[in-house]
Short mmCIF file of C-alpha atoms in Angstrom, two decimals:
data_model
loop_
_atom_site.label_atom_id
_atom_site.label_comp_id
_atom_site.label_asym_id
_atom_site.label_seq_id
_atom_site.Cartn_x
_atom_site.Cartn_y
_atom_site.Cartn_z
CA MET A 1 0.00 0.00 0.00
CA GLY A 2 2.82 2.39 0.79
CA ARG A 3 4.05 2.59 -2.77
CA PHE A 4 1.13 4.85 -3.73
CA LEU A 5 3.04 7.90 -2.55
CA THR A 6 6.36 7.19 -4.15
CA PHE A 7 6.99 9.48 -7.02
CA LYS A 8 4.88 7.17 -8.98
CA LEU A 9 2.45 9.90 -8.16
CA THR A 10 1.43 10.42 -11.71
CA GLY A 11 1.33 6.75 -12.31
CA ILE A 12 1.03 6.66 -16.05
CA PHE A 13 4.22 8.30 -17.16
CA THR A 14 6.73 5.98 -15.56
CA ALA A 15 7.15 3.42 -12.85
CA ALA A 16 9.09 5.95 -10.78
CA ALA A 17 7.46 9.15 -11.91
CA CYS A 18 7.33 12.35 -9.96
CA LEU A 19 4.41 14.57 -10.30
CA ALA A 20 6.02 17.55 -9.66
CA LEU A 21 5.00 17.98 -13.21
CA PHE A 22 2.20 20.20 -12.16
CA ALA A 23 2.90 23.79 -12.93
CA GLY A 24 1.34 25.90 -15.61
CA GLN A 25 3.10 27.96 -18.24
CA SER A 26 2.31 31.41 -19.56
CA VAL A 27 1.35 32.20 -23.14
CA GLN A 28 0.02 35.38 -24.63
CA SER A 29 -3.39 33.92 -25.43
CA GLN A 30 -5.25 30.65 -25.61
CA SER A 31 -5.37 30.66 -29.38
CA ASN A 32 -3.07 28.61 -31.60
CA GLN A 33 -0.30 31.16 -31.83
CA GLY A 34 3.04 30.52 -33.47
CA GLY A 35 1.61 28.02 -35.93
CA LEU A 36 1.46 25.09 -33.48
CA PRO A 37 -0.55 22.32 -35.15
CA THR A 38 -3.49 20.63 -33.48
CA PHE A 39 -4.63 17.12 -34.24
CA SER A 40 -8.01 15.46 -34.35
CA ALA A 41 -7.00 11.80 -34.64
CA ALA A 42 -3.93 9.61 -34.20
CA PRO A 43 -1.21 12.29 -34.44
CA ALA A 44 2.39 11.15 -34.74
CA ALA A 45 4.32 11.12 -31.47
CA GLN A 46 6.45 14.25 -31.32
CA ILE A 47 7.63 17.09 -29.09
CA LEU A 48 6.44 20.42 -30.44
CA PRO A 49 8.60 23.50 -29.71
CA PRO A 50 6.99 26.41 -27.86
CA PRO A 51 5.71 29.33 -29.97
CA PRO A 52 7.97 32.40 -30.27
CA ASN A 53 5.84 34.46 -27.85
CA TYR A 54 5.83 31.81 -25.12
CA HIS A 55 6.71 32.92 -21.58
CA PHE A 56 7.89 30.54 -18.87
CA PRO A 57 6.60 31.22 -15.31
CA ASP A 58 10.11 31.55 -13.90
CA GLY A 59 10.41 31.68 -10.13
CA GLN A 60 6.81 30.73 -9.34
CA THR A 61 6.33 27.78 -6.98
CA TYR A 62 3.14 25.72 -7.23
CA VAL A 63 2.14 23.95 -4.01
CA TYR A 64 -0.29 21.00 -4.09
CA ALA A 65 -2.07 18.95 -1.43
CA VAL A 66 -2.02 15.22 -2.23
CA GLU A 67 -5.05 13.15 -1.18
CA TRP A 68 -5.61 9.41 -1.21
CA HIS A 69 -8.88 7.75 -0.14
CA MET A 70 -9.92 10.99 1.60
CA PHE A 71 -6.67 11.08 3.60
CA THR A 72 -4.20 13.94 3.30
CA ALA A 73 -1.18 12.05 1.96
CA GLY A 74 1.36 14.86 1.67
CA THR A 75 2.47 17.95 -0.19
CA ALA A 76 4.09 18.38 -3.60
CA LYS A 77 5.88 21.50 -4.86
CA VAL A 78 7.25 22.42 -8.28
CA MET A 79 9.16 25.44 -9.52
CA LEU A 80 10.64 26.46 -12.88
CA GLN A 81 13.66 28.76 -13.24
CA ALA A 82 15.87 29.89 -16.11
CA GLN A 83 19.42 28.62 -15.65
CA GLY A 84 21.76 29.89 -18.34
CA ALA A 85 20.56 28.64 -21.71
CA GLU A 86 18.34 25.99 -20.09
CA GLN A 87 15.12 25.80 -18.10
CA HIS A 88 15.46 24.06 -14.75
CA VAL A 89 12.62 22.36 -12.84
CA THR A 90 12.78 21.61 -9.11
CA ALA A 91 10.15 19.32 -7.57
CA THR A 92 9.63 17.88 -4.10
CA ALA A 93 7.17 15.50 -2.45
CA VAL A 94 6.86 15.00 1.31
CA SER A 95 4.39 12.67 3.02
CA SER A 96 2.40 13.75 6.07
CA GLY A 97 -0.20 12.67 8.61
CA PHE A 98 -1.56 9.12 8.60
CA VAL A 99 0.24 8.24 5.40
CA ASN A 100 3.59 9.42 6.78
CA ALA A 101 3.24 6.91 9.62
CA LEU A 102 2.65 4.12 7.10
CA TYR A 103 5.20 5.00 4.48
CA LYS A 104 7.45 8.04 4.82
CA VAL A 105 8.37 9.83 1.61
CA ASN A 106 10.87 12.65 1.14
CA ASP A 107 11.80 13.07 -2.53
CA HIS A 108 13.64 15.78 -4.43
CA PHE A 109 13.73 15.83 -8.25
CA GLU A 110 15.38 18.20 -10.69
CA ALA A 111 15.26 18.35 -14.48
CA SER A 112 16.70 20.55 -17.23
CA PHE A 113 15.37 21.01 -20.75
CA ASP A 114 16.02 23.05 -23.87
CA PRO A 115 13.56 25.99 -23.84
CA HIS A 116 13.66 26.34 -27.63
CA LYS A 117 12.89 22.70 -28.48
CA PHE A 118 11.43 21.38 -25.20
CA CYS A 119 13.80 18.39 -25.40
CA SER A 120 14.80 17.05 -21.98
CA LEU A 121 18.51 17.18 -21.18
CA ARG A 122 19.04 15.80 -17.65
CA VAL A 123 17.09 14.49 -14.65
CA SER A 124 18.33 14.06 -11.08
CA LYS A 125 16.25 12.14 -8.53
CA HIS A 126 16.94 11.77 -4.82
CA SER A 127 14.28 9.56 -3.26
CA GLU A 128 13.74 8.44 0.32
CA GLU A 129 10.72 6.12 0.44
CA GLY A 130 10.03 3.85 3.38
CA GLY A 131 13.31 2.18 4.27
CA ARG A 132 14.85 2.79 0.86
CA ALA A 133 17.00 5.63 -0.44
CA ARG A 134 18.48 6.08 -3.89
CA GLN A 135 20.09 8.63 -6.16
CA VAL A 136 19.46 8.53 -9.91
CA GLU A 137 21.24 10.63 -12.54
CA LEU A 138 19.75 10.51 -16.04
CA ARG A 139 20.98 12.28 -19.14
CA PHE A 140 19.85 12.20 -22.75
CA ASP A 141 22.59 11.68 -25.31
CA TYR A 142 20.75 12.58 -28.51
CA SER A 143 23.93 12.29 -30.58
CA ARG A 144 23.92 8.54 -29.82
CA GLY A 145 20.14 8.19 -29.51
CA LYS A 146 20.43 6.97 -25.90
CA SER A 147 19.16 7.70 -22.42
CA VAL A 148 21.95 7.09 -19.92
CA GLU A 149 20.93 6.31 -16.33
CA ASP A 150 23.17 5.80 -13.31
CA GLU A 151 21.50 4.69 -10.09
CA LYS A 152 22.98 4.27 -6.60
CA ASN A 153 21.32 2.55 -3.66
CA LEU A 154 22.21 4.90 -0.79
CA LYS A 155 21.64 2.18 1.79
CA THR A 156 23.79 -0.57 0.28
CA GLY A 157 26.09 1.34 -2.05
CA GLU A 158 25.03 -0.86 -4.99
CA THR A 159 25.16 0.89 -8.37
CA LYS A 160 23.50 0.28 -11.72
CA HIS A 161 24.15 1.67 -15.21
CA VAL A 162 21.44 1.42 -17.88
CA GLU A 163 21.20 2.75 -21.44
CA ASN A 164 18.11 2.70 -23.64
CA ASP A 165 17.22 3.94 -27.11
CA VAL A 166 15.46 7.30 -27.41
CA PRO A 167 14.12 9.26 -30.40
CA GLY A 168 15.56 12.63 -31.39
CA CYS A 169 13.64 14.55 -28.71
CA VAL A 170 11.76 13.41 -25.58
CA THR A 171 10.34 14.99 -22.48
CA ASP A 172 10.73 13.53 -18.98
CA VAL A 173 8.44 12.87 -16.03
CA VAL A 174 9.39 16.10 -14.27
CA SER A 175 9.05 18.42 -17.28
CA GLY A 176 6.14 16.71 -19.01
CA PHE A 177 3.29 18.87 -17.76
CA TYR A 178 5.21 22.05 -18.43
CA TYR A 179 5.29 20.78 -21.97
CA LEU A 180 1.57 20.01 -22.00
CA SER A 181 0.58 23.42 -20.70
CA SER A 182 2.55 25.10 -23.49
CA LEU A 183 0.21 23.57 -26.08
CA PRO A 184 -2.94 25.34 -27.36
CA LEU A 185 -5.24 22.91 -25.47
CA GLN A 186 -8.31 23.63 -27.53
CA GLN A 187 -11.36 21.49 -26.77
CA GLY A 188 -11.27 18.29 -28.81
CA SER A 189 -7.61 18.55 -29.79
CA SER A 190 -5.30 15.56 -29.36
CA TYR A 191 -1.54 15.09 -29.01
CA VAL A 192 0.86 12.17 -28.70
CA PHE A 193 4.37 12.68 -27.35
CA PRO A 194 7.31 10.51 -26.18
CA ILE A 195 8.38 10.52 -22.54
CA ASN A 196 11.38 8.80 -20.97
CA ASP A 197 12.45 8.18 -17.36
CA GLY A 198 15.55 6.14 -18.14
CA GLY A 199 13.78 2.96 -19.19
CA LYS A 200 11.96 2.28 -22.43
CA THR A 201 10.43 5.35 -24.07
CA THR A 202 6.65 5.52 -23.63
CA GLU A 203 4.22 7.30 -25.92
CA VAL A 204 1.54 9.28 -24.08
CA SER A 205 -1.76 10.15 -25.73
CA VAL A 206 -3.52 13.34 -24.63
CA ARG A 207 -6.99 14.64 -25.42
CA VAL A 208 -8.63 17.90 -24.32
CA GLU A 209 -12.05 16.69 -23.15
CA GLY A 210 -13.88 19.91 -22.29
CA HIS A 211 -14.46 22.91 -20.02
CA GLU A 212 -15.16 22.57 -16.30
CA GLN A 213 -15.33 24.83 -13.26
CA VAL A 214 -13.09 23.52 -10.47
CA ARG A 215 -12.85 24.57 -6.84
CA VAL A 216 -9.59 23.92 -4.97
CA PRO A 217 -8.06 25.47 -1.82
CA ALA A 218 -6.40 28.18 -3.96
CA GLY A 219 -9.78 29.29 -5.35
CA THR A 220 -12.36 28.60 -8.05
CA PHE A 221 -11.13 28.37 -11.64
CA GLN A 222 -12.52 27.95 -15.13
CA THR A 223 -10.53 25.06 -16.57
CA LEU A 224 -9.92 22.71 -19.47
CA ARG A 225 -9.98 19.02 -18.50
CA VAL A 226 -7.22 17.03 -20.20
CA ARG A 227 -6.98 13.23 -20.22
CA ALA A 228 -3.61 11.50 -20.63
CA GLU A 229 -2.72 7.81 -20.83
CA PRO A 230 0.19 5.70 -22.11
CA THR A 231 -0.38 4.11 -25.50
CA SER A 232 2.84 2.09 -25.75
CA GLY A 233 5.41 0.43 -23.53
CA ALA A 234 5.08 -1.37 -20.19
CA LEU A 235 2.58 1.16 -18.81
CA LYS A 236 0.07 0.81 -21.66
CA GLY A 237 -3.41 0.35 -20.24
CA LYS A 238 -2.27 0.63 -16.62
CA GLY A 239 -3.42 4.10 -15.68
CA THR A 240 -5.07 7.37 -16.64
CA VAL A 241 -4.42 10.93 -15.47
CA TRP A 242 -6.85 13.81 -15.72
CA THR A 243 -5.45 17.33 -15.37
CA TRP A 244 -7.39 20.56 -15.04
CA TYR A 245 -5.59 23.55 -16.61
CA THR A 246 -6.91 27.08 -16.29
CA SER A 247 -8.63 28.03 -19.54
CA ASP A 248 -6.90 31.42 -19.70
CA GLY A 249 -3.55 31.86 -21.42
CA ASN A 250 -1.59 30.75 -18.33
CA HIS A 251 -2.77 27.11 -18.47
CA MET A 252 -1.92 26.73 -14.78
CA THR A 253 -2.52 23.25 -13.36
CA VAL A 254 -5.04 23.54 -10.53
CA GLN A 255 -6.00 19.89 -10.09
CA MET A 256 -4.90 16.40 -11.12
CA ARG A 257 -6.47 13.01 -10.61
CA SER A 258 -4.59 9.78 -11.35
CA LYS A 259 -6.54 6.53 -11.54
CA LEU A 260 -4.45 3.41 -11.10
CA GLY A 261 -5.02 -0.23 -10.27
CA TRP A 262 -4.49 0.32 -6.53
CA GLY A 263 -6.59 3.47 -6.18
CA THR A 264 -6.89 7.16 -7.05
CA LEU A 265 -4.65 10.08 -6.13
CA LEU A 266 -5.93 13.65 -6.14
CA PHE A 267 -3.70 16.74 -6.35
CA ARG A 268 -5.29 20.11 -5.53
CA LEU A 269 -3.60 23.49 -5.76
CA LEU A 270 -3.04 25.06 -2.34
CA ARG A 271 -1.25 28.24 -3.37
CA VAL A 272 1.17 29.86 -5.80
CA GLU A 273 4.32 31.35 -4.26
CA LYS A 274 5.77 34.15 -6.35
CA PRO A 275 9.29 35.61 -6.15
#
């Protein structure tokens, strides 16, 4: 039961995913600016670059309450910041209350990506979950078409090195929802994109289902409900995530619900901390 609050929190993207993937981006308007294509059926899996007038929400921290079976399970935070020629994401998850007594979680993830192409560059994951602790360093070597992962068990000192094939551009589990919120997200539009967490690359299918008013601790928002699920790889058919993005140009993530075989996780926006 304890594994529900590992940074499998998003469930569908990877077996060790963090859902510090929750923050919104800023764009000038909700329309399809910059010539980004939309798709109505079976689009090819690809990472689309942001439009020229895209603005990243640098310095803003999004804080989420995590709920499981009506229990408060913990808190997740995510922040994006420019770092030289790259964008850098920092995400944390900490368990609390009843869940903390069952299965303590204290995780810290970081990721860097190319702001012009949205291709992931590196991911660093420090996870303390139950009695386990590990450090994972992942980089994407596009010149060789490989993801390169080095993992260390911080309890035993055991190390592992793994390489897997990747296409010419992927996103990762930490940066993935920043990527999604950069898209036009018009009702009825669909996208398919590749995501990699060091293992086999998974294709994720996304569809904008409709408009919905959502109330969370941070307030009441007019949103677009987006459904995402893996369509290839080991996670195919094993989970679905619904995300509610504000329907204004910011596309801020105010709520997320992940439905998995062992239950449902709910993420609700508590507050936005600005610099």
